Short mmCIF file of C-alpha atoms and ligand atoms in Angstrom, two decimals:
data_model
loop_
_atom_site.label_atom_id
_atom_site.label_comp_id
_atom_site.label_asym_id
_atom_site.label_seq_id
_atom_site.Cartn_x
_atom_site.Cartn_y
_atom_site.Cartn_z
CA MET A 92 -4.45 25.86 -8.92
CA LYS A 93 -1.79 23.19 -8.39
CA SER A 94 -1.94 20.06 -10.48
CA ALA A 95 -0.94 16.58 -9.30
CA LEU A 96 -0.43 13.33 -11.18
CA ILE A 97 -0.94 10.16 -9.14
CA THR A 98 0.33 6.97 -10.74
CA GLY A 99 -1.76 4.02 -9.54
CA ILE A 100 -4.83 6.08 -8.60
CA THR A 101 -6.96 2.91 -8.52
CA GLY A 102 -4.98 1.48 -5.57
CA GLN A 103 -5.58 2.00 -1.85
CA ASP A 104 -3.21 4.96 -1.43
CA GLY A 105 -4.06 6.45 -4.82
CA ALA A 106 -7.74 6.72 -3.92
CA TYR A 107 -7.13 8.29 -0.48
CA LEU A 108 -4.46 10.64 -1.83
CA ALA A 109 -6.77 11.78 -4.63
CA LYS A 110 -9.41 12.67 -2.03
CA PHE A 111 -6.87 14.47 0.15
CA LEU A 112 -5.47 16.54 -2.75
CA LEU A 113 -8.93 17.42 -4.11
CA ASP A 114 -9.87 18.70 -0.65
CA LYS A 115 -6.73 20.85 -0.75
CA GLY A 116 -7.89 22.37 -4.04
CA TYR A 117 -5.59 20.47 -6.42
CA LYS A 118 -6.53 19.47 -9.95
CA VAL A 119 -5.98 15.71 -9.76
CA PHE A 120 -4.97 13.39 -12.60
CA GLY A 121 -4.41 9.68 -12.10
CA THR A 122 -3.06 6.81 -14.16
CA TYR A 123 -4.98 3.58 -14.42
CA ARG A 124 -4.43 0.33 -16.31
CA ARG A 125 -6.63 -0.74 -19.18
CA LEU A 126 -7.78 -4.05 -17.68
CA SER A 127 -10.39 -6.36 -19.18
CA THR A 128 -12.57 -5.60 -16.15
CA PRO A 129 -12.67 -2.01 -14.88
CA ASN A 130 -11.19 -1.51 -11.41
CA PHE A 131 -12.55 1.80 -10.14
CA TRP A 132 -14.35 0.59 -7.02
CA ARG A 133 -12.00 2.43 -4.62
CA LEU A 134 -12.54 5.72 -6.45
CA PHE A 135 -16.29 5.23 -5.95
CA ALA A 136 -15.78 4.16 -2.33
CA VAL A 137 -14.03 7.42 -1.45
CA ASP A 138 -16.30 9.42 -3.79
CA VAL A 139 -13.71 10.87 -6.16
CA TYR A 140 -14.45 9.04 -9.42
CA ASP A 141 -16.23 12.05 -10.96
CA LYS A 142 -13.72 14.56 -9.68
CA VAL A 143 -10.44 13.22 -11.10
CA THR A 144 -9.14 12.93 -14.66
CA LEU A 145 -8.05 9.42 -15.58
CA ILE A 146 -5.15 8.71 -17.95
CA PRO A 147 -4.32 5.20 -19.19
CA ALA A 148 -0.69 4.28 -18.48
CA GLU A 149 1.44 1.19 -17.97
CA LEU A 150 4.77 1.22 -16.16
CA ILE A 151 6.53 -0.95 -18.72
CA ASP A 152 5.54 1.49 -21.48
CA SER A 153 7.59 4.71 -21.36
CA ALA A 154 5.49 6.36 -24.06
CA SER A 155 2.38 6.10 -21.91
CA LEU A 156 4.21 7.75 -18.99
CA THR A 157 5.40 10.63 -21.17
CA GLU A 158 1.85 11.09 -22.44
CA ALA A 159 0.51 11.15 -18.87
CA LEU A 160 2.90 14.01 -18.08
CA LYS A 161 1.88 15.91 -21.22
CA VAL A 162 -1.80 15.52 -20.44
CA SER A 163 -1.53 16.53 -16.78
CA GLU A 164 1.35 19.06 -16.78
CA PRO A 165 1.75 18.38 -13.06
CA ASP A 166 3.48 20.40 -10.35
CA GLU A 167 3.77 17.20 -8.31
CA VAL A 168 3.94 13.53 -9.24
CA TYR A 169 3.08 10.88 -6.65
CA HIS A 170 4.51 7.61 -7.92
CA LEU A 171 2.38 4.96 -6.24
CA ALA A 172 1.87 2.46 -9.06
CA ALA A 173 3.65 -0.84 -8.53
CA GLN A 174 3.21 -4.58 -8.30
CA SER A 175 2.85 -4.05 -4.56
CA PHE A 176 2.24 -7.51 -3.12
CA VAL A 177 5.28 -9.31 -1.67
CA GLY A 178 3.66 -12.75 -2.13
CA ALA A 179 3.10 -12.17 -5.87
CA SER A 180 6.69 -10.99 -6.28
CA PHE A 181 7.87 -14.53 -5.51
CA GLU A 182 5.55 -15.80 -8.28
CA GLN A 183 6.62 -13.10 -10.76
CA PRO A 184 10.10 -11.92 -9.78
CA VAL A 185 11.04 -10.65 -13.24
CA GLY A 186 7.75 -8.84 -13.87
CA THR A 187 7.95 -7.26 -10.42
CA GLY A 188 11.46 -6.02 -11.23
CA GLN A 189 10.23 -4.51 -14.50
CA VAL A 190 7.21 -2.76 -12.98
CA THR A 191 8.17 -1.95 -9.40
CA GLY A 192 11.88 -1.37 -10.02
CA ILE A 193 12.64 -0.26 -13.58
CA GLY A 194 9.24 1.45 -13.78
CA VAL A 195 10.70 4.09 -11.45
CA ALA A 196 13.58 4.76 -13.85
CA ARG A 197 11.16 5.04 -16.77
CA LEU A 198 9.07 7.57 -14.90
CA LEU A 199 12.02 9.63 -13.59
CA GLU A 200 13.54 9.74 -17.07
CA ALA A 201 10.22 10.87 -18.54
CA ILE A 202 9.98 13.61 -15.88
CA ARG A 203 13.58 14.70 -16.46
CA SER A 204 12.92 15.10 -20.21
CA PHE A 205 9.51 16.72 -19.84
CA ASP A 206 10.13 19.12 -16.94
CA PRO A 207 12.83 18.44 -14.31
CA LYS A 208 11.23 21.03 -12.00
CA ILE A 209 8.33 18.69 -11.24
CA LYS A 210 8.45 17.40 -7.66
CA THR A 211 8.29 13.61 -7.33
CA TYR A 212 7.27 11.38 -4.44
CA GLN A 213 8.53 7.77 -4.58
CA ALA A 214 6.56 5.13 -2.66
CA SER A 215 9.36 3.37 -0.82
CA THR A 216 8.70 0.80 1.85
CA SER A 217 9.68 -0.68 5.20
CA GLU A 218 10.17 -3.98 3.34
CA LEU A 219 13.56 -2.50 2.35
CA TYR A 220 14.75 -3.29 5.89
CA GLY A 221 13.99 -6.99 5.49
CA ASN A 222 15.36 -9.02 8.36
CA ASN A 223 17.62 -6.30 9.65
CA LYS A 224 18.08 -6.99 13.33
CA LYS A 225 17.32 -3.47 14.62
CA GLU A 226 14.42 -3.14 17.08
CA ALA A 227 13.18 0.06 15.38
CA GLN A 228 14.08 1.17 11.87
CA ASN A 229 14.64 4.75 10.70
CA GLU A 230 16.15 6.64 7.74
CA GLU A 231 19.68 5.60 8.80
CA THR A 232 19.01 1.87 9.21
CA THR A 233 20.76 -0.46 6.74
CA PHE A 234 18.54 -2.09 4.12
CA SER A 235 18.46 -5.86 3.72
CA PRO A 236 15.64 -6.75 1.29
CA ALA A 237 14.13 -10.22 1.64
CA SER A 238 11.84 -10.50 -1.42
CA PRO A 239 11.85 -9.76 -5.15
CA TYR A 240 9.42 -6.93 -4.29
CA SER A 241 11.79 -5.26 -1.85
CA ALA A 242 14.79 -5.77 -4.13
CA ALA A 243 12.85 -3.93 -6.87
CA LYS A 244 11.84 -1.20 -4.40
CA LEU A 245 15.47 -0.82 -3.34
CA TYR A 246 16.34 0.00 -6.97
CA GLY A 247 13.52 2.58 -7.04
CA TYR A 248 14.72 4.07 -3.75
CA TRP A 249 18.25 4.55 -5.07
CA MET A 250 17.16 5.85 -8.47
CA THR A 251 15.14 8.50 -6.65
CA ARG A 252 18.24 9.56 -4.71
CA ILE A 253 20.42 9.41 -7.82
CA TYR A 254 18.08 11.71 -9.78
CA ARG A 255 17.94 14.04 -6.77
CA GLU A 256 21.70 14.22 -6.39
CA GLY A 257 22.73 13.86 -10.04
CA TYR A 258 20.18 16.14 -11.70
CA LYS A 259 19.20 18.28 -8.67
CA MET A 260 15.60 17.22 -9.13
CA PHE A 261 13.12 17.43 -6.23
CA CYS A 262 12.65 13.68 -5.69
CA SER A 263 11.93 12.23 -2.26
CA ASN A 264 11.32 8.79 -0.81
CA GLY A 265 8.61 8.12 1.73
CA ILE A 266 9.69 4.94 3.54
CA LEU A 267 6.25 3.85 4.63
CA PHE A 268 5.55 1.05 7.05
CA ASN A 269 2.45 -1.08 6.34
CA HIS A 270 -0.71 1.00 6.20
CA GLU A 271 -4.14 -0.45 5.88
CA SER A 272 -7.81 0.52 5.59
CA PRO A 273 -11.20 -0.85 4.53
CA ILE A 274 -10.07 -0.41 0.90
CA ARG A 275 -6.83 -2.40 1.31
CA GLY A 276 -6.39 -5.21 -1.24
CA LEU A 277 -7.82 -8.56 -0.11
CA GLU A 278 -4.51 -10.36 -0.68
CA PHE A 279 -2.89 -8.47 2.21
CA VAL A 280 -3.14 -10.20 5.56
CA THR A 281 -5.09 -7.49 7.45
CA ARG A 282 -7.95 -7.26 4.99
CA LYS A 283 -7.88 -11.03 4.40
CA ILE A 284 -8.48 -11.37 8.14
CA THR A 285 -11.18 -8.68 8.52
CA ASN A 286 -13.04 -9.97 5.46
CA ALA A 287 -12.99 -13.56 6.75
CA VAL A 288 -13.91 -12.56 10.32
CA SER A 289 -16.92 -10.65 8.99
CA ARG A 290 -18.05 -13.56 6.84
CA ILE A 291 -17.59 -16.04 9.71
CA SER A 292 -19.59 -13.82 12.06
CA LEU A 293 -22.46 -13.73 9.54
CA GLY A 294 -22.40 -17.49 8.86
CA LEU A 295 -20.96 -17.14 5.34
CA GLN A 296 -17.62 -18.88 5.94
CA LYS A 297 -16.36 -21.55 8.35
CA LYS A 298 -12.61 -21.01 8.72
CA LEU A 299 -9.73 -18.66 8.04
CA VAL A 300 -6.51 -20.16 6.66
CA LEU A 301 -3.29 -18.18 7.16
CA GLY A 302 0.48 -18.61 6.96
CA ASN A 303 3.05 -17.23 9.39
CA LEU A 304 1.22 -15.97 12.49
CA ASP A 305 4.42 -14.86 14.25
CA ALA A 306 5.42 -12.12 11.77
CA LYS A 307 5.23 -8.66 13.30
CA ARG A 308 4.35 -5.49 11.44
CA ASP A 309 3.98 -1.81 12.27
CA TRP A 310 0.45 -1.31 10.95
CA GLY A 311 -0.93 2.23 10.49
CA TYR A 312 -4.00 3.79 8.84
CA ALA A 313 -3.64 4.68 5.14
CA PRO A 314 -5.41 8.12 5.26
CA ASP A 315 -2.81 9.29 7.83
CA TYR A 316 0.01 8.21 5.53
CA VAL A 317 -1.19 9.93 2.33
CA GLU A 318 -1.21 13.20 4.26
CA GLY A 319 2.48 12.57 4.94
CA MET A 320 3.18 12.06 1.22
CA HIS A 321 1.91 15.56 0.54
CA MET A 322 3.95 16.99 3.43
CA ILE A 323 7.13 15.48 1.98
CA LEU A 324 6.65 17.37 -1.28
CA GLN A 325 5.91 20.65 0.55
CA HIS A 326 9.16 20.37 2.60
CA HIS A 327 11.71 23.06 1.75
CA GLU A 328 14.09 20.48 0.32
CA PRO A 329 13.88 16.96 -1.05
CA GLU A 330 14.58 14.41 1.66
CA ASP A 331 13.57 10.89 2.67
CA PHE A 332 11.20 10.22 5.58
CA VAL A 333 9.94 7.22 7.53
CA PHE A 334 6.21 7.07 8.39
CA ALA A 335 5.15 4.50 10.98
CA THR A 336 3.27 4.16 14.25
CA GLY A 337 6.23 2.99 16.37
CA GLU A 338 4.37 -0.17 17.47
CA ALA A 339 4.84 -3.74 16.24
CA HIS A 340 2.09 -6.36 16.50
CA SER A 341 2.00 -9.95 15.27
CA VAL A 342 -0.40 -11.40 12.73
CA ARG A 343 -1.74 -13.47 15.67
CA ASP A 344 -2.48 -10.23 17.61
CA PHE A 345 -4.38 -8.86 14.61
CA VAL A 346 -6.41 -12.07 14.32
CA GLU A 347 -7.26 -12.08 18.02
CA LYS A 348 -8.38 -8.44 18.02
CA ALA A 349 -10.44 -8.77 14.84
CA PHE A 350 -12.35 -11.82 16.15
CA ALA A 351 -12.88 -9.97 19.44
CA VAL A 352 -14.67 -7.17 17.53
CA VAL A 353 -17.40 -9.71 16.62
CA ASP A 354 -17.23 -11.49 20.01
CA LEU A 355 -15.74 -14.74 18.69
CA ASP A 356 -12.80 -16.81 19.94
CA TRP A 357 -10.26 -17.00 17.09
CA HIS A 358 -8.89 -20.40 18.17
CA LYS A 359 -12.07 -22.07 16.89
CA TYR A 360 -11.73 -20.74 13.34
CA VAL A 361 -8.08 -20.21 12.36
CA GLU A 362 -5.85 -22.78 10.64
CA THR A 363 -2.44 -22.45 9.09
CA ASP A 364 -1.32 -23.83 5.74
CA GLN A 365 2.07 -24.04 4.06
CA ARG A 366 0.60 -22.55 0.87
CA CYS A 367 0.07 -19.22 2.66
CA LYS A 368 3.74 -19.03 3.68
CA ARG A 369 6.51 -17.35 1.69
CA PRO A 370 9.89 -18.82 0.69
CA LEU A 371 11.44 -16.08 2.82
CA ASP A 372 9.56 -13.84 5.24
CA VAL A 373 10.24 -10.62 7.12
CA ASN A 374 9.76 -11.26 10.82
CA HIS A 375 9.81 -7.93 12.58
CA LEU A 376 9.17 -4.40 11.33
CA CYS A 377 8.76 -1.43 13.65
CA GLY A 378 9.35 2.15 12.52
CA ASP A 379 10.89 5.15 14.21
CA TYR A 380 9.15 8.20 12.73
CA SER A 381 10.98 10.86 14.81
CA LYS A 382 12.39 12.63 11.75
CA ALA A 383 8.94 13.07 10.16
CA LYS A 384 7.56 14.27 13.49
CA GLU A 385 10.33 16.79 14.01
CA HIS A 386 10.72 18.14 10.46
CA LEU A 387 7.22 17.75 8.99
CA GLY A 388 5.05 17.78 12.09
CA TRP A 389 3.61 14.41 11.00
CA LYS A 390 2.34 11.76 13.39
CA PRO A 391 -0.11 8.88 13.10
CA LYS A 392 -3.62 9.55 14.39
CA VAL A 393 -4.96 5.98 14.30
CA LYS A 394 -3.17 3.19 16.15
CA PHE A 395 -3.50 -0.60 16.10
CA ASP A 396 -6.69 -1.29 18.15
CA GLU A 397 -8.70 1.38 16.37
CA LEU A 398 -7.41 0.27 12.97
CA VAL A 399 -8.57 -3.32 13.55
CA LYS A 400 -11.99 -2.03 14.63
CA ILE A 401 -12.38 0.31 11.65
CA MET A 402 -11.51 -2.44 9.18
CA THR A 403 -13.57 -5.22 10.77
CA LYS A 404 -16.65 -3.06 11.23
CA ALA A 405 -16.45 -1.83 7.62
CA ASP A 406 -16.35 -5.39 6.30
CA VAL A 407 -19.20 -6.53 8.58
CA GLU A 408 -21.27 -3.61 7.31
CA ARG A 409 -20.53 -4.43 3.67
CA TRP A 410 -21.33 -8.15 4.00
CA THR A 411 -24.53 -7.24 5.86
CA ARG A 412 -25.59 -4.94 3.00
CA TRP A 413 -24.67 -7.68 0.53
CA GLN A 414 -26.83 -10.20 2.41
CA LYS A 415 -29.76 -7.79 2.07
CA GLY A 416 -29.26 -7.81 -1.70
CA GLU A 417 -27.67 -4.38 -2.03
CA VAL A 418 -25.35 -3.87 -5.00
CA PHE A 419 -22.44 -1.45 -4.67
CA PRO A 420 -18.86 -1.15 -6.01
CA TRP A 421 -16.77 -3.51 -3.92
CA ASP A 422 -14.03 -6.11 -4.32
CA ALA A 423 -14.89 -8.99 -2.00
CA PRO A 424 -17.77 -10.84 -3.73
CA ASN A 425 -15.57 -11.60 -6.76
CA HIS A 426 -12.43 -12.41 -4.82
CA LEU A 427 -10.80 -15.76 -5.44
CA ASP A 428 -10.12 -18.10 -2.51
CA GLU A 429 -6.32 -18.24 -2.36
CA LEU A 430 -6.33 -21.97 -1.67
CA HIS A 431 -7.57 -22.45 -5.25
CA ILE A 432 -4.29 -21.03 -6.50
CA LEU A 433 -1.24 -23.21 -6.94
CA SER A 434 1.68 -20.94 -7.75
CA ARG A 435 4.63 -23.19 -6.81
CA ALA A 436 5.21 -26.87 -7.48
CA LEU A 437 4.74 -28.62 -4.15
CA LYS A 438 7.55 -31.15 -4.81
CA ALA A 439 10.93 -29.99 -3.46
P1 NAP B 8 -2.09 -1.05 -4.41
O1 NAP B 8 -3.42 -0.89 -3.75
O2 NAP B 8 -1.63 -2.42 -4.79
O3 NAP B 8 -2.09 -0.13 -5.73
C1 NAP B 8 -1.10 -0.27 -6.71
C2 NAP B 8 -1.47 0.55 -7.93
O4 NAP B 8 -0.49 0.32 -8.95
C3 NAP B 8 -2.83 0.17 -8.55
O5 NAP B 8 -3.45 1.35 -9.01
C4 NAP B 8 -2.43 -0.70 -9.71
O6 NAP B 8 -3.37 -0.72 -10.74
C5 NAP B 8 -1.16 0.01 -10.17
N1 NAP B 8 -0.31 -0.84 -11.01
C6 NAP B 8 0.10 -2.10 -10.76
N2 NAP B 8 0.88 -2.55 -11.76
C7 NAP B 8 0.95 -1.55 -12.68
C8 NAP B 8 1.57 -1.43 -13.94
N3 NAP B 8 2.28 -2.42 -14.47
N4 NAP B 8 1.44 -0.25 -14.62
C9 NAP B 8 0.70 0.75 -14.09
N5 NAP B 8 0.06 0.69 -12.91
C10 NAP B 8 0.20 -0.45 -12.19
O7 NAP B 8 -0.93 -0.42 -3.50
P2 NAP B 8 -1.04 0.66 -2.32
O8 NAP B 8 -1.22 -0.08 -1.04
O9 NAP B 8 -1.96 1.73 -2.71
O10 NAP B 8 0.45 1.20 -2.27
C11 NAP B 8 0.85 2.31 -3.08
C12 NAP B 8 2.36 2.27 -3.26
O11 NAP B 8 3.00 2.33 -1.98
C13 NAP B 8 2.89 1.02 -3.93
O12 NAP B 8 4.00 1.37 -4.71
C14 NAP B 8 3.33 0.15 -2.76
O13 NAP B 8 4.33 -0.77 -3.14
C15 NAP B 8 3.85 1.20 -1.82
N6 NAP B 8 3.80 0.88 -0.39
C16 NAP B 8 2.62 0.47 0.17
C17 NAP B 8 2.57 0.20 1.52
C18 NAP B 8 1.29 -0.25 2.16
O14 NAP B 8 1.36 -0.73 3.31
N7 NAP B 8 0.15 -0.06 1.55
C19 NAP B 8 3.72 0.36 2.31
C20 NAP B 8 4.88 0.85 1.71
C21 NAP B 8 4.91 1.11 0.36
P3 NAP B 8 -4.59 -1.78 -10.74
O15 NAP B 8 -5.63 -1.18 -9.81
O16 NAP B 8 -5.00 -1.80 -12.14
O17 NAP B 8 -4.07 -3.08 -10.22
P1 GDP B 9 3.73 -7.28 3.62
O1 GDP B 9 4.28 -6.84 4.92
O2 GDP B 9 3.80 -6.22 2.56
O3 GDP B 9 4.27 -8.58 3.14
O4 GDP B 9 2.14 -7.42 3.89
P2 GDP B 9 1.18 -8.70 3.97
O5 GDP B 9 -0.09 -8.21 4.57
O6 GDP B 9 1.09 -9.39 2.65
O7 GDP B 9 1.91 -9.69 4.99
C1 GDP B 9 2.23 -9.30 6.30
C2 GDP B 9 2.74 -10.52 7.07
O8 GDP B 9 1.67 -11.44 7.27
C3 GDP B 9 3.85 -11.31 6.33
O9 GDP B 9 4.85 -11.67 7.24
C4 GDP B 9 3.11 -12.56 5.86
O10 GDP B 9 3.94 -13.72 5.73
C5 GDP B 9 2.13 -12.74 7.01
N1 GDP B 9 1.00 -13.63 6.68
C6 GDP B 9 0.58 -14.70 7.38
N2 GDP B 9 -0.42 -15.29 6.75
C7 GDP B 9 -0.67 -14.59 5.64
C8 GDP B 9 -1.63 -14.73 4.58
O11 GDP B 9 -2.44 -15.63 4.55
N3 GDP B 9 -1.59 -13.77 3.60
C9 GDP B 9 -0.68 -12.74 3.62
N4 GDP B 9 -0.72 -11.83 2.64
N5 GDP B 9 0.23 -12.61 4.59
C10 GDP B 9 0.23 -13.52 5.58
#
């Protein structure tokens, strides 16, 4: 039986990947953070909590990463843990560098010392392309990061290649375009929208406040993408691959489609506010996944319209259950309204 270690198993991708690997017959270990409030709701949502072994680990603490390797003795490591939110990286640029960037070096070094034959997947991102002017981005496109998050991820991307080339380790980057689902974090724009649309449709909220509506993203469905992560590590050699849908849609398009799912006109409910905008934004991301299609046989199954429907319907169903008094593991009832947060001085 193969054994896999997933760093960041409590996140969106960690939960779906755990389910996917368990179904493939893997023994699955996952790292989690010792937080003051437990954060296992996604593992319950995809029904894997009882089937995985949890190991406490923190990316700024090398000893905890070494211990996680000793406990799990993995054939494959999927390095998903990170401070993953671009917005927060502007609030905590140094911390994001430590966790999302140097955390990769800590983990690769721990793997090199423990067993350099372990295969490693690094969660790289389309944010690396930043405001590169190309219409569609692939493995050959120049990177031009536009946030502390993507600068940190660029370091992780290169460290992965350096360990591959320097030490002949099997380390590969998946350059994943945005992928979403009903268990996406509420700070990301897609889930922020579907959660608000659901609440508005049920009379629980009056308006939705957003930032830049013009930004375009290539949004796919997270379960499709975790399958690709596994394919990358089964490839005959370590290489980097883009996963995307090949379609770009604006935040405005997403809003319009999500309100349409509940038969409402978005113009009546959506406002914009400076506080939801970033000091620097990425305007257009659209991926070319031809290499993954040709070499791995990977392609996305769920495209934009279906994704918006899946996410909106899931949130409507959850808020409806909540209104009936049902209690179940879920993030939204305790989520803070972002407009209560003041992370930058408003004076210039
Ligand atoms: P996510 O839901 O934010 O999950 C991130 C995970 O990292 C969580 O388990 C989190 O633990 C853990 N973590 C955060 N800081 C940590 C630290 N200091 N030490 C140890 N663990 C820490 O992210 P995701 O959407 O699943 O994404 C997975 C990976 O893919 C991330 O590296 C992300 O940057 C990258 N990526 C995501 C996308 C996307 O569209 N989703 C696209 C490209 C790349 P807690 O649960 O305790 O917070
Ligand atoms: P990202 O692509 O990893 O930054 O994913 P996000 O979901 O956080 O943001 C996607 C795009 O939506 C970015 O261009 C944001 O500036 C834009 N956006 C517009 N309004 C909002 C908002 O209220 N919250 C977030 N998170 N993003 C917003």
